[in-house]
């Protein structure tokens, strides 16, 4: 099962297990942006963070308002983005 489909199955089983979804933009099958859109549709309060090393993909498609970490990223950058989206979710 492709990665994005696996994520959707896990969310369908128990979305309350997840505080945030962290996904790469480029994946086989459904892209991370498409996955984020589907998560936003099904679970509107669940934050999605995208990671990408391919700025051309994002230049063509945009990142639909999802938080974005550009590779390579640091632990501090991950921590900062996760704190931000979890804080936004709480408000």
N, CA, C and O atoms as a CHARMM CRD file, in Angstrom:
* protein
*
  364
    1    1 UNK  N      0.85900  -1.17800   0.00000 PROA 1      0.00000
    2    1 UNK  CA     0.00000   0.00000   0.00000 PROA 1      0.00000
    3    1 UNK  C      0.90400   1.24000   0.00000 PROA 1      0.00000
    4    1 UNK  O      1.82300   1.33000   0.81500 PROA 1      0.00000
    5    2 UNK  N      0.65700   2.18000  -0.89100 PROA 2      0.00000
    6    2 UNK  CA     1.46700   3.41300  -0.92200 PROA 2      0.00000
    7    2 UNK  C      1.40500   4.16200   0.41400 PROA 2      0.00000
    8    2 UNK  O      0.45100   4.03100   1.18100 PROA 2      0.00000
    9    3 UNK  N      2.44800   4.94400   0.66200 PROA 3      0.00000
   10    3 UNK  CA     2.59100   5.64100   1.93300 PROA 3      0.00000
   11    3 UNK  C      1.39200   6.52000   2.29000 PROA 3      0.00000
   12    3 UNK  O      0.91400   6.48200   3.42400 PROA 3      0.00000
   13    4 UNK  N      0.90900   7.30200   1.34200 PROA 4      0.00000
   14    4 UNK  CA    -0.20600   8.20500   1.62300 PROA 4      0.00000
   15    4 UNK  C     -1.45900   7.41800   1.98200 PROA 4      0.00000
   16    4 UNK  O     -2.17900   7.78700   2.91000 PROA 4      0.00000
   17    5 UNK  N     -1.72300   6.34900   1.26100 PROA 5      0.00000
   18    5 UNK  CA    -2.89100   5.51500   1.56500 PROA 5      0.00000
   19    5 UNK  C     -2.75700   4.90000   2.95200 PROA 5      0.00000
   20    5 UNK  O     -3.73700   4.81500   3.69200 PROA 5      0.00000
   21    6 UNK  N     -1.56000   4.47500   3.30400 PROA 6      0.00000
   22    6 UNK  CA    -1.32100   3.91800   4.64300 PROA 6      0.00000
   23    6 UNK  C     -1.62500   4.95800   5.71900 PROA 6      0.00000
   24    6 UNK  O     -2.22200   4.63800   6.74700 PROA 6      0.00000
   25    7 UNK  N     -1.21700   6.18700   5.48300 PROA 7      0.00000
   26    7 UNK  CA    -1.48900   7.26600   6.43900 PROA 7      0.00000
   27    7 UNK  C     -2.98700   7.47600   6.60200 PROA 7      0.00000
   28    7 UNK  O     -3.47400   7.64000   7.72000 PROA 7      0.00000
   29    8 UNK  N     -3.71400   7.47100   5.50300 PROA 8      0.00000
   30    8 UNK  CA    -5.16500   7.66800   5.57300 PROA 8      0.00000
   31    8 UNK  C     -5.84800   6.51800   6.30400 PROA 8      0.00000
   32    8 UNK  O     -6.80800   6.73700   7.04300 PROA 8      0.00000
   33    9 UNK  N     -5.36200   5.29800   6.10600 PROA 9      0.00000
   34    9 UNK  CA    -5.92100   4.14300   6.81900 PROA 9      0.00000
   35    9 UNK  C     -5.68800   4.29300   8.32000 PROA 9      0.00000
   36    9 UNK  O     -6.60400   4.07200   9.11200 PROA 9      0.00000
   37   10 UNK  N     -4.47500   4.66400   8.71500 PROA 10     0.00000
   38   10 UNK  CA    -4.17500   4.85100  10.13800 PROA 10     0.00000
   39   10 UNK  C     -5.03900   5.94800  10.75200 PROA 10     0.00000
   40   10 UNK  O     -5.52400   5.80700  11.87400 PROA 10     0.00000
   41   11 UNK  N     -5.22600   7.02200  10.02700 PROA 11     0.00000
   42   11 UNK  CA    -6.07700   8.10800  10.52300 PROA 11     0.00000
   43   11 UNK  C     -7.52300   7.65200  10.66200 PROA 11     0.00000
   44   11 UNK  O     -8.19100   7.99800  11.63600 PROA 11     0.00000
   45   12 UNK  N     -8.00700   6.88200   9.70200 PROA 12     0.00000
   46   12 UNK  CA    -9.38800   6.40100   9.75200 PROA 12     0.00000
   47   12 UNK  C     -9.60300   5.46700  10.94600 PROA 12     0.00000
   48   12 UNK  O    -10.68800   5.43500  11.52700 PROA 12     0.00000
   49   13 UNK  N     -8.57300   4.71400  11.30300 PROA 13     0.00000
   50   13 UNK  CA    -8.68400   3.79800  12.44000 PROA 13     0.00000
   51   13 UNK  C     -8.80800   4.55300  13.75900 PROA 13     0.00000
   52   13 UNK  O     -9.58100   4.15400  14.63100 PROA 13     0.00000
   53   14 UNK  N     -8.05400   5.64100  13.91200 PROA 14     0.00000
   54   14 UNK  CA    -8.08800   6.40800  15.16400 PROA 14     0.00000
   55   14 UNK  C     -7.35500   7.73200  14.98800 PROA 14     0.00000
   56   14 UNK  O     -6.17500   7.84400  15.32300 PROA 14     0.00000
   57   15 UNK  N     -8.05300   8.72900  14.46500 PROA 15     0.00000
   58   15 UNK  CA    -7.39100  10.01000  14.19600 PROA 15     0.00000
   59   15 UNK  C     -6.95000  10.72100  15.46600 PROA 15     0.00000
   60   15 UNK  O     -6.08200  11.59300  15.40700 PROA 15     0.00000
   61   16 UNK  N     -7.52200  10.37500  16.60500 PROA 16     0.00000
   62   16 UNK  CA    -7.15100  11.03500  17.85700 PROA 16     0.00000
   63   16 UNK  C     -5.75800  10.63600  18.33900 PROA 16     0.00000
   64   16 UNK  O     -5.21400  11.26800  19.24600 PROA 16     0.00000
   65   17 UNK  N     -5.18000   9.60100  17.74600 PROA 17     0.00000
   66   17 UNK  CA    -3.80400   9.20100  18.08300 PROA 17     0.00000
   67   17 UNK  C     -2.78200  10.21200  17.58500 PROA 17     0.00000
   68   17 UNK  O     -1.63400  10.20100  18.02800 PROA 17     0.00000
   69   18 UNK  N     -3.18400  11.08500  16.67000 PROA 18     0.00000
   70   18 UNK  CA    -2.23800  11.96000  15.98700 PROA 18     0.00000
   71   18 UNK  C     -2.47000  13.42100  16.35200 PROA 18     0.00000
   72   18 UNK  O     -3.60100  13.90700  16.35000 PROA 18     0.00000
   73   19 UNK  N     -1.38200  14.10700  16.66400 PROA 19     0.00000
   74   19 UNK  CA    -1.43800  15.54800  16.92000 PROA 19     0.00000
   75   19 UNK  C     -1.09900  16.33900  15.67200 PROA 19     0.00000
   76   19 UNK  O     -1.52800  17.48300  15.52100 PROA 19     0.00000
   77   20 UNK  N     -0.33500  15.73900  14.78100 PROA 20     0.00000
   78   20 UNK  CA     0.11200  16.39600  13.55100 PROA 20     0.00000
   79   20 UNK  C      0.52600  15.30400  12.56600 PROA 20     0.00000
   80   20 UNK  O      0.93000  14.21400  12.97200 PROA 20     0.00000
   81   21 UNK  N      0.42300  15.60300  11.27400 PROA 21     0.00000
   82   21 UNK  CA     0.92500  14.70200  10.23400 PROA 21     0.00000
   83   21 UNK  C      2.12600  15.38200   9.58800 PROA 21     0.00000
   84   21 UNK  O      2.03900  16.52200   9.13100 PROA 21     0.00000
   85   22 UNK  N      3.23900  14.67300   9.55700 PROA 22     0.00000
   86   22 UNK  CA     4.49200  15.15700   8.97700 PROA 22     0.00000
   87   22 UNK  C      4.76300  14.29100   7.76100 PROA 22     0.00000
   88   22 UNK  O      4.94700  13.08100   7.89200 PROA 22     0.00000
   89   23 UNK  N      4.79000  14.89800   6.57100 PROA 23     0.00000
   90   23 UNK  CA     4.92600  14.10600   5.35000 PROA 23     0.00000
   91   23 UNK  C      5.85300  14.77400   4.34700 PROA 23     0.00000
   92   23 UNK  O      5.96500  15.99900   4.29100 PROA 23     0.00000
   93   24 UNK  N      6.50500  13.94700   3.56800 PROA 24     0.00000
   94   24 UNK  CA     7.31000  14.45300   2.46100 PROA 24     0.00000
   95   24 UNK  C      6.36800  14.89900   1.34800 PROA 24     0.00000
   96   24 UNK  O      5.26000  14.37600   1.22700 PROA 24     0.00000
   97   25 UNK  N      6.79100  15.84400   0.55100 PROA 25     0.00000
   98   25 UNK  CA     5.98800  16.29000  -0.58600 PROA 25     0.00000
   99   25 UNK  C      6.01200  15.25000  -1.69700 PROA 25     0.00000
  100   25 UNK  O      4.97400  14.93400  -2.27700 PROA 25     0.00000
  101   26 UNK  N      7.19100  14.71900  -1.99400 PROA 26     0.00000
  102   26 UNK  CA     7.34400  13.78800  -3.11100 PROA 26     0.00000
  103   26 UNK  C      7.29400  12.35600  -2.58000 PROA 26     0.00000
  104   26 UNK  O      8.18200  11.91300  -1.85300 PROA 26     0.00000
  105   27 UNK  N      6.23400  11.64900  -2.96100 PROA 27     0.00000
  106   27 UNK  CA     6.05000  10.24500  -2.58300 PROA 27     0.00000
  107   27 UNK  C      5.47400   9.51200  -3.78400 PROA 27     0.00000
  108   27 UNK  O      4.89600  10.13600  -4.67400 PROA 27     0.00000
  109   28 UNK  N      5.62600   8.18800  -3.81600 PROA 28     0.00000
  110   28 UNK  CA     4.98400   7.43500  -4.89100 PROA 28     0.00000
  111   28 UNK  C      3.46600   7.53500  -4.76800 PROA 28     0.00000
  112   28 UNK  O      2.93200   7.52700  -3.65800 PROA 28     0.00000
  113   29 UNK  N      2.78300   7.62700  -5.87500 PROA 29     0.00000
  114   29 UNK  CA     1.32200   7.73800  -5.83800 PROA 29     0.00000
  115   29 UNK  C      0.90900   9.14600  -5.46600 PROA 29     0.00000
  116   29 UNK  O      1.30600  10.11500  -6.11400 PROA 29     0.00000
  117   30 UNK  N      0.11200   9.25200  -4.42300 PROA 30     0.00000
  118   30 UNK  CA    -0.39800  10.53600  -3.95200 PROA 30     0.00000
  119   30 UNK  C      0.74800  11.36400  -3.36500 PROA 30     0.00000
  120   30 UNK  O      1.52800  10.85800  -2.55800 PROA 30     0.00000
  121   31 UNK  N      0.85000  12.62200  -3.76200 PROA 31     0.00000
  122   31 UNK  CA     1.89500  13.49900  -3.21500 PROA 31     0.00000
  123   31 UNK  C      1.54000  13.92000  -1.79300 PROA 31     0.00000
  124   31 UNK  O      0.40500  13.75200  -1.34700 PROA 31     0.00000
  125   32 UNK  N      2.51800  14.46500  -1.09700 PROA 32     0.00000
  126   32 UNK  CA     2.26200  14.97900   0.23800 PROA 32     0.00000
  127   32 UNK  C      1.26200  16.12300   0.23900 PROA 32     0.00000
  128   32 UNK  O      0.48700  16.27300   1.18400 PROA 32     0.00000
  129   33 UNK  N      1.27600  16.92600  -0.81000 PROA 33     0.00000
  130   33 UNK  CA     0.30500  18.02600  -0.91100 PROA 33     0.00000
  131   33 UNK  C     -1.10100  17.46300  -1.08500 PROA 33     0.00000
  132   33 UNK  O     -2.04400  17.94100  -0.45400 PROA 33     0.00000
  133   34 UNK  N     -1.24400  16.45700  -1.93200 PROA 34     0.00000
  134   34 UNK  CA    -2.55600  15.82100  -2.11300 PROA 34     0.00000
  135   34 UNK  C     -3.01200  15.14600  -0.82100 PROA 34     0.00000
  136   34 UNK  O     -4.18700  15.21600  -0.45900 PROA 34     0.00000
  137   35 UNK  N     -2.08600  14.49600  -0.13400 PROA 35     0.00000
  138   35 UNK  CA    -2.41100  13.88600   1.15700 PROA 35     0.00000
  139   35 UNK  C     -2.86700  14.96200   2.13700 PROA 35     0.00000
  140   35 UNK  O     -3.86700  14.78600   2.83300 PROA 35     0.00000
  141   36 UNK  N     -2.14500  16.06300   2.19300 PROA 36     0.00000
  142   36 UNK  CA    -2.52700  17.15700   3.08100 PROA 36     0.00000
  143   36 UNK  C     -3.91900  17.68600   2.78200 PROA 36     0.00000
  144   36 UNK  O     -4.69400  17.95600   3.70000 PROA 36     0.00000
  145   37 UNK  N     -4.23600  17.83300   1.52000 PROA 37     0.00000
  146   37 UNK  CA    -5.58500  18.29500   1.13300 PROA 37     0.00000
  147   37 UNK  C     -6.65800  17.31900   1.61000 PROA 37     0.00000
  148   37 UNK  O     -7.70200  17.72800   2.11700 PROA 37     0.00000
  149   38 UNK  N     -6.38800  16.02700   1.44100 PROA 38     0.00000
  150   38 UNK  CA    -7.35900  15.01400   1.86100 PROA 38     0.00000
  151   38 UNK  C     -7.50500  15.00200   3.38100 PROA 38     0.00000
  152   38 UNK  O     -8.61400  14.86800   3.89900 PROA 38     0.00000
  153   39 UNK  N     -6.40700  15.14000   4.08500 PROA 39     0.00000
  154   39 UNK  CA    -6.46900  15.21000   5.54600 PROA 39     0.00000
  155   39 UNK  C     -7.23400  16.45400   5.97400 PROA 39     0.00000
  156   39 UNK  O     -8.05500  16.39300   6.88900 PROA 39     0.00000
  157   40 UNK  N     -6.97600  17.56900   5.32800 PROA 40     0.00000
  158   40 UNK  CA    -7.68800  18.81500   5.64700 PROA 40     0.00000
  159   40 UNK  C     -9.19300  18.64100   5.42900 PROA 40     0.00000
  160   40 UNK  O     -9.99700  19.15100   6.20900 PROA 40     0.00000
  161   41 UNK  N     -9.57400  17.92300   4.37100 PROA 41     0.00000
  162   41 UNK  CA   -10.99100  17.69300   4.07400 PROA 41     0.00000
  163   41 UNK  C    -11.63200  16.77500   5.12200 PROA 41     0.00000
  164   41 UNK  O    -12.73300  17.04400   5.60200 PROA 41     0.00000
  165   42 UNK  N    -10.93200  15.69400   5.47000 PROA 42     0.00000
  166   42 UNK  CA   -11.49500  14.69100   6.38000 PROA 42     0.00000
  167   42 UNK  C    -11.33700  15.05600   7.85300 PROA 42     0.00000
  168   42 UNK  O    -12.20700  14.74500   8.66700 PROA 42     0.00000
  169   43 UNK  N    -10.24200  15.70700   8.19500 PROA 43     0.00000
  170   43 UNK  CA    -9.90400  16.02800   9.58600 PROA 43     0.00000
  171   43 UNK  C     -9.43600  17.47900   9.65400 PROA 43     0.00000
  172   43 UNK  O     -8.24400  17.73900   9.81700 PROA 43     0.00000
  173   44 UNK  N    -10.36400  18.42300   9.53000 PROA 44     0.00000
  174   44 UNK  CA    -9.99000  19.83300   9.36600 PROA 44     0.00000
  175   44 UNK  C     -9.11800  20.41100  10.48000 PROA 44     0.00000
  176   44 UNK  O     -8.39800  21.38000  10.23800 PROA 44     0.00000
  177   45 UNK  N     -9.15700  19.86400  11.66500 PROA 45     0.00000
  178   45 UNK  CA    -8.35300  20.40500  12.75800 PROA 45     0.00000
  179   45 UNK  C     -6.96800  19.80200  12.88600 PROA 45     0.00000
  180   45 UNK  O     -6.18400  20.22900  13.73400 PROA 45     0.00000
  181   46 UNK  N     -6.65300  18.81300  12.05600 PROA 46     0.00000
  182   46 UNK  CA    -5.37000  18.11500  12.16900 PROA 46     0.00000
  183   46 UNK  C     -4.31200  18.81300  11.31600 PROA 46     0.00000
  184   46 UNK  O     -4.44700  18.86200  10.09300 PROA 46     0.00000
  185   47 UNK  N     -3.26400  19.35200  11.93600 PROA 47     0.00000
  186   47 UNK  CA    -2.23500  20.05800  11.16500 PROA 47     0.00000
  187   47 UNK  C     -1.40900  19.11000  10.29700 PROA 47     0.00000
  188   47 UNK  O     -1.18700  17.95200  10.65000 PROA 47     0.00000
  189   48 UNK  N     -0.96400  19.62600   9.16600 PROA 48     0.00000
  190   48 UNK  CA    -0.09100  18.89300   8.24800 PROA 48     0.00000
  191   48 UNK  C      1.16500  19.72600   8.03300 PROA 48     0.00000
  192   48 UNK  O      1.09200  20.91700   7.73300 PROA 48     0.00000
  193   49 UNK  N      2.31300  19.08500   8.18900 PROA 49     0.00000
  194   49 UNK  CA     3.60300  19.72100   7.92500 PROA 49     0.00000
  195   49 UNK  C      4.23200  18.99100   6.74900 PROA 49     0.00000
  196   49 UNK  O      4.35000  17.76600   6.75800 PROA 49     0.00000
  197   50 UNK  N      4.63100  19.74800   5.74200 PROA 50     0.00000
  198   50 UNK  CA     5.27700  19.18200   4.55900 PROA 50     0.00000
  199   50 UNK  C      6.78600  19.35400   4.65000 PROA 50     0.00000
  200   50 UNK  O      7.28300  20.34600   5.18200 PROA 50     0.00000
  201   51 UNK  N      7.50100  18.37200   4.12100 PROA 51     0.00000
  202   51 UNK  CA     8.96000  18.45600   4.02800 PROA 51     0.00000
  203   51 UNK  C      9.34000  18.23800   2.57800 PROA 51     0.00000
  204   51 UNK  O      8.78100  17.37000   1.90800 PROA 51     0.00000
  205   52 UNK  N     10.29600  19.02600   2.08800 PROA 52     0.00000
  206   52 UNK  CA    10.70800  18.86300   0.69700 PROA 52     0.00000
  207   52 UNK  C     12.11600  19.37700   0.47000 PROA 52     0.00000
  208   52 UNK  O     12.53700  20.38300   1.04300 PROA 52     0.00000
  209   53 UNK  N     12.81600  18.67300  -0.36400 PROA 53     0.00000
  210   53 UNK  CA    14.10400  19.13100  -0.85200 PROA 53     0.00000
  211   53 UNK  C     14.00900  19.59900  -2.28500 PROA 53     0.00000
  212   53 UNK  O     15.01400  19.97400  -2.89100 PROA 53     0.00000
  213   54 UNK  N     12.79900  19.58000  -2.83500 PROA 54     0.00000
  214   54 UNK  CA    12.58100  19.90800  -4.24200 PROA 54     0.00000
  215   54 UNK  C     11.80900  21.20900  -4.35800 PROA 54     0.00000
  216   54 UNK  O     10.57800  21.19800  -4.39000 PROA 54     0.00000
  217   55 UNK  N     12.50500  22.31100  -4.42100 PROA 55     0.00000
  218   55 UNK  CA    11.82700  23.60600  -4.49900 PROA 55     0.00000
  219   55 UNK  C     11.07700  23.77200  -5.81400 PROA 55     0.00000
  220   55 UNK  O     10.11500  24.53700  -5.87200 PROA 55     0.00000
  221   56 UNK  N     11.49400  23.07200  -6.87700 PROA 56     0.00000
  222   56 UNK  CA    10.79200  23.21000  -8.15800 PROA 56     0.00000
  223   56 UNK  C      9.38900  22.62500  -8.08400 PROA 56     0.00000
  224   56 UNK  O      8.46100  23.17000  -8.68100 PROA 56     0.00000
  225   57 UNK  N      9.22100  21.52500  -7.35900 PROA 57     0.00000
  226   57 UNK  CA     7.88500  20.93600  -7.18800 PROA 57     0.00000
  227   57 UNK  C      6.97100  21.93500  -6.51000 PROA 57     0.00000
  228   57 UNK  O      5.82900  22.12200  -6.93000 PROA 57     0.00000
  229   58 UNK  N      7.46700  22.58000  -5.46100 PROA 58     0.00000
  230   58 UNK  CA     6.64900  23.53800  -4.72900 PROA 58     0.00000
  231   58 UNK  C      6.42300  24.81000  -5.52200 PROA 58     0.00000
  232   58 UNK  O      5.37000  25.43500  -5.40100 PROA 58     0.00000
  233   59 UNK  N      7.38800  25.19700  -6.32300 PROA 59     0.00000
  234   59 UNK  CA     7.21400  26.38400  -7.16200 PROA 59     0.00000
  235   59 UNK  C      6.09000  26.15400  -8.16200 PROA 59     0.00000
  236   59 UNK  O      5.32900  27.07100  -8.46700 PROA 59     0.00000
  237   60 UNK  N      5.98500  24.93100  -8.67300 PROA 60     0.00000
  238   60 UNK  CA     4.93600  24.61600  -9.64000 PROA 60     0.00000
  239   60 UNK  C      3.57500  24.45000  -8.96900 PROA 60     0.00000
  240   60 UNK  O      2.56600  24.93200  -9.48400 PROA 60     0.00000
  241   61 UNK  N      3.54400  23.77200  -7.82700 PROA 61     0.00000
  242   61 UNK  CA     2.27300  23.40700  -7.20200 PROA 61     0.00000
  243   61 UNK  C      1.90000  24.27300  -6.00700 PROA 61     0.00000
  244   61 UNK  O      0.72800  24.32200  -5.63400 PROA 61     0.00000
  245   62 UNK  N      2.85800  24.95400  -5.40000 PROA 62     0.00000
  246   62 UNK  CA     2.59400  25.66000  -4.15700 PROA 62     0.00000
  247   62 UNK  C      2.48000  24.65900  -3.02400 PROA 62     0.00000
  248   62 UNK  O      2.58000  23.45300  -3.25000 PROA 62     0.00000
  249   63 UNK  N      2.27100  25.14200  -1.81000 PROA 63     0.00000
  250   63 UNK  CA     2.13700  24.21000  -0.69500 PROA 63     0.00000
  251   63 UNK  C      0.82900  24.40400   0.04600 PROA 63     0.00000
  252   63 UNK  O      0.69900  23.98300   1.19600 PROA 63     0.00000
  253   64 UNK  N     -0.15200  25.04300  -0.60200 PROA 64     0.00000
  254   64 UNK  CA    -1.54200  25.10700  -0.13600 PROA 64     0.00000
  255   64 UNK  C     -1.71500  25.60200   1.29800 PROA 64     0.00000
  256   64 UNK  O     -2.68300  25.23800   1.96500 PROA 64     0.00000
  257   65 UNK  N     -0.79500  26.42100   1.77100 PROA 65     0.00000
  258   65 UNK  CA    -0.93700  26.95300   3.11700 PROA 65     0.00000
  259   65 UNK  C     -0.46700  26.02100   4.21400 PROA 65     0.00000
  260   65 UNK  O     -0.57200  26.36500   5.39200 PROA 65     0.00000
  261   66 UNK  N      0.04900  24.84800   3.86500 PROA 66     0.00000
  262   66 UNK  CA     0.60200  23.94900   4.87000 PROA 66     0.00000
  263   66 UNK  C      1.96700  24.47600   5.30200 PROA 66     0.00000
  264   66 UNK  O      2.67000  25.11900   4.52300 PROA 66     0.00000
  265   67 UNK  N      2.33200  24.19800   6.54500 PROA 67     0.00000
  266   67 UNK  CA     3.68100  24.52600   6.99400 PROA 67     0.00000
  267   67 UNK  C      4.66300  23.70900   6.16900 PROA 67     0.00000
  268   67 UNK  O      4.38300  22.56500   5.81100 PROA 67     0.00000
  269   68 UNK  N      5.81400  24.29800   5.87000 PROA 68     0.00000
  270   68 UNK  CA     6.79300  23.65200   5.01000 PROA 68     0.00000
  271   68 UNK  C      8.17600  23.70700   5.63600 PROA 68     0.00000
  272   68 UNK  O      8.63500  24.76300   6.07400 PROA 68     0.00000
  273   69 UNK  N      8.83200  22.55600   5.67200 PROA 69     0.00000
  274   69 UNK  CA    10.23600  22.47100   6.06600 PROA 69     0.00000
  275   69 UNK  C     11.03400  22.10400   4.83600 PROA 69     0.00000
  276   69 UNK  O     10.75200  21.10400   4.17500 PROA 69     0.00000
  277   70 UNK  N     12.02800  22.91100   4.53200 PROA 70     0.00000
  278   70 UNK  CA    12.89200  22.61300   3.38000 PROA 70     0.00000
  279   70 UNK  C     14.07800  21.77800   3.84700 PROA 70     0.00000
  280   70 UNK  O     14.72700  22.08800   4.84600 PROA 70     0.00000
  281   71 UNK  N     14.34300  20.71300   3.10000 PROA 71     0.00000
  282   71 UNK  CA    15.48600  19.83600   3.40900 PROA 71     0.00000
  283   71 UNK  C     16.77100  20.47600   2.91900 PROA 71     0.00000
  284   71 UNK  O     16.75900  21.16100   1.89600 PROA 71     0.00000
  285   72 UNK  N     17.85100  20.27800   3.60100 PROA 72     0.00000
  286   72 UNK  CA    17.95000  19.60100   4.89400 PROA 72     0.00000
  287   72 UNK  C     17.44600  20.52000   6.00100 PROA 72     0.00000
  288   72 UNK  O     17.63700  21.73500   5.93900 PROA 72     0.00000
  289   73 UNK  N     16.81500  19.95400   6.99400 PROA 73     0.00000
  290   73 UNK  CA    16.30700  20.74900   8.10800 PROA 73     0.00000
  291   73 UNK  C     16.94300  20.26500   9.40200 PROA 73     0.00000
  292   73 UNK  O     17.44200  19.14300   9.49200 PROA 73     0.00000
  293   74 UNK  N     16.91200  21.12500  10.38300 PROA 74     0.00000
  294   74 UNK  CA    17.53100  20.83300  11.67900 PROA 74     0.00000
  295   74 UNK  C     16.46900  20.38400  12.68100 PROA 74     0.00000
  296   74 UNK  O     15.27000  20.55500  12.45700 PROA 74     0.00000
  297   75 UNK  N     16.92300  19.81900  13.76600 PROA 75     0.00000
  298   75 UNK  CA    16.02200  19.45200  14.85800 PROA 75     0.00000
  299   75 UNK  C     15.31100  20.70000  15.36800 PROA 75     0.00000
  300   75 UNK  O     14.12900  20.65500  15.70800 PROA 75     0.00000
  301   76 UNK  N     16.03400  21.80500  15.41700 PROA 76     0.00000
  302   76 UNK  CA    15.43800  23.05900  15.88700 PROA 76     0.00000
  303   76 UNK  C     14.31800  23.51800  14.95300 PROA 76     0.00000
  304   76 UNK  O     13.28300  23.99700  15.41400 PROA 76     0.00000
  305   77 UNK  N     14.52100  23.37400  13.65200 PROA 77     0.00000
  306   77 UNK  CA    13.48300  23.77000  12.68900 PROA 77     0.00000
  307   77 UNK  C     12.24900  22.89200  12.83900 PROA 77     0.00000
  308   77 UNK  O     11.12300  23.39000  12.80500 PROA 77     0.00000
  309   78 UNK  N     12.45100  21.59500  13.00500 PROA 78     0.00000
  310   78 UNK  CA    11.31500  20.68600  13.20900 PROA 78     0.00000
  311   78 UNK  C     10.57500  21.07200  14.48100 PROA 78     0.00000
  312   78 UNK  O      9.34800  21.17400  14.48400 PROA 78     0.00000
  313   79 UNK  N     11.31000  21.28200  15.54600 PROA 79     0.00000
  314   79 UNK  CA    10.70800  21.64500  16.82400 PROA 79     0.00000
  315   79 UNK  C      9.90100  22.93300  16.71900 PROA 79     0.00000
  316   79 UNK  O      8.79000  23.02200  17.24200 PROA 79     0.00000
  317   80 UNK  N     10.46500  23.93300  16.03900 PROA 80     0.00000
  318   80 UNK  CA     9.79200  25.22800  15.88100 PROA 80     0.00000
  319   80 UNK  C      8.47400  25.07100  15.11800 PROA 80     0.00000
  320   80 UNK  O      7.45100  25.62200  15.52400 PROA 80     0.00000
  321   81 UNK  N      8.50000  24.32600  14.02300 PROA 81     0.00000
  322   81 UNK  CA     7.28900  24.15100  13.21000 PROA 81     0.00000
  323   81 UNK  C      6.24300  23.33300  13.95900 PROA 81     0.00000
  324   81 UNK  O      5.05800  23.66600  13.92500 PROA 81     0.00000
  325   82 UNK  N      6.66800  22.27000  14.63100 PROA 82     0.00000
  326   82 UNK  CA     5.71000  21.45300  15.38000 PROA 82     0.00000
  327   82 UNK  C      5.06800  22.24900  16.51100 PROA 82     0.00000
  328   82 UNK  O      3.85900  22.15100  16.72600 PROA 82     0.00000
  329   83 UNK  N      5.86100  23.03300  17.23500 PROA 83     0.00000
  330   83 UNK  CA     5.27900  23.88400  18.28400 PROA 83     0.00000
  331   83 UNK  C      4.26300  24.85400  17.69400 PROA 83     0.00000
  332   83 UNK  O      3.19800  25.07300  18.27000 PROA 83     0.00000
  333   84 UNK  N      4.59300  25.42900  16.55000 PROA 84     0.00000
  334   84 UNK  CA     3.70400  26.40100  15.90900 PROA 84     0.00000
  335   84 UNK  C      2.37000  25.76800  15.53400 PROA 84     0.00000
  336   84 UNK  O      1.31800  26.31900  15.85700 PROA 84     0.00000
  337   85 UNK  N      2.39500  24.61800  14.85600 PROA 85     0.00000
  338   85 UNK  CA     1.13400  24.02400  14.39400 PROA 85     0.00000
  339   85 UNK  C      0.31600  23.46500  15.55200 PROA 85     0.00000
  340   85 UNK  O     -0.91300  23.50800  15.51800 PROA 85     0.00000
  341   86 UNK  N      0.98200  22.94300  16.56900 PROA 86     0.00000
  342   86 UNK  CA     0.24000  22.43000  17.72600 PROA 86     0.00000
  343   86 UNK  C     -0.37700  23.58500  18.50300 PROA 86     0.00000
  344   86 UNK  O     -1.49900  23.47100  18.99700 PROA 86     0.00000
  345   87 UNK  N      0.34500  24.69300  18.61600 PROA 87     0.00000
  346   87 UNK  CA    -0.19500  25.89000  19.28100 PROA 87     0.00000
  347   87 UNK  C     -1.40600  26.42400  18.50600 PROA 87     0.00000
  348   87 UNK  O     -2.41300  26.79400  19.11100 PROA 87     0.00000
  349   88 UNK  N     -1.31300  26.46400  17.17400 PROA 88     0.00000
  350   88 UNK  CA    -2.43400  26.93200  16.35400 PROA 88     0.00000
  351   88 UNK  C     -3.63900  26.01300  16.50600 PROA 88     0.00000
  352   88 UNK  O     -4.78000  26.47400  16.52200 PROA 88     0.00000
  353   89 UNK  N     -3.38700  24.72100  16.61800 PROA 89     0.00000
  354   89 UNK  CA    -4.47800  23.75800  16.76500 PROA 89     0.00000
  355   89 UNK  C     -5.21800  23.97200  18.08200 PROA 89     0.00000
  356   89 UNK  O     -6.43000  23.76800  18.15800 PROA 89     0.00000
  357   90 UNK  N     -4.49200  24.38100  19.11200 PROA 90     0.00000
  358   90 UNK  CA    -5.08100  24.56200  20.43600 PROA 90     0.00000
  359   90 UNK  C     -5.97200  25.79700  20.51500 PROA 90     0.00000
  360   90 UNK  O     -6.80000  25.90700  21.41900 PROA 90     0.00000
  361   91 UNK  N     -5.80600  26.73300  19.57000 PROA 91     0.00000
  362   91 UNK  CA    -6.60000  27.97400  19.63500 PROA 91     0.00000
  363   91 UNK  C     -7.87100  27.86400  18.83700 PROA 91     0.00000
  364   91 UNK  O     -8.65100  28.81500  18.78600 PROA 91     0.00000
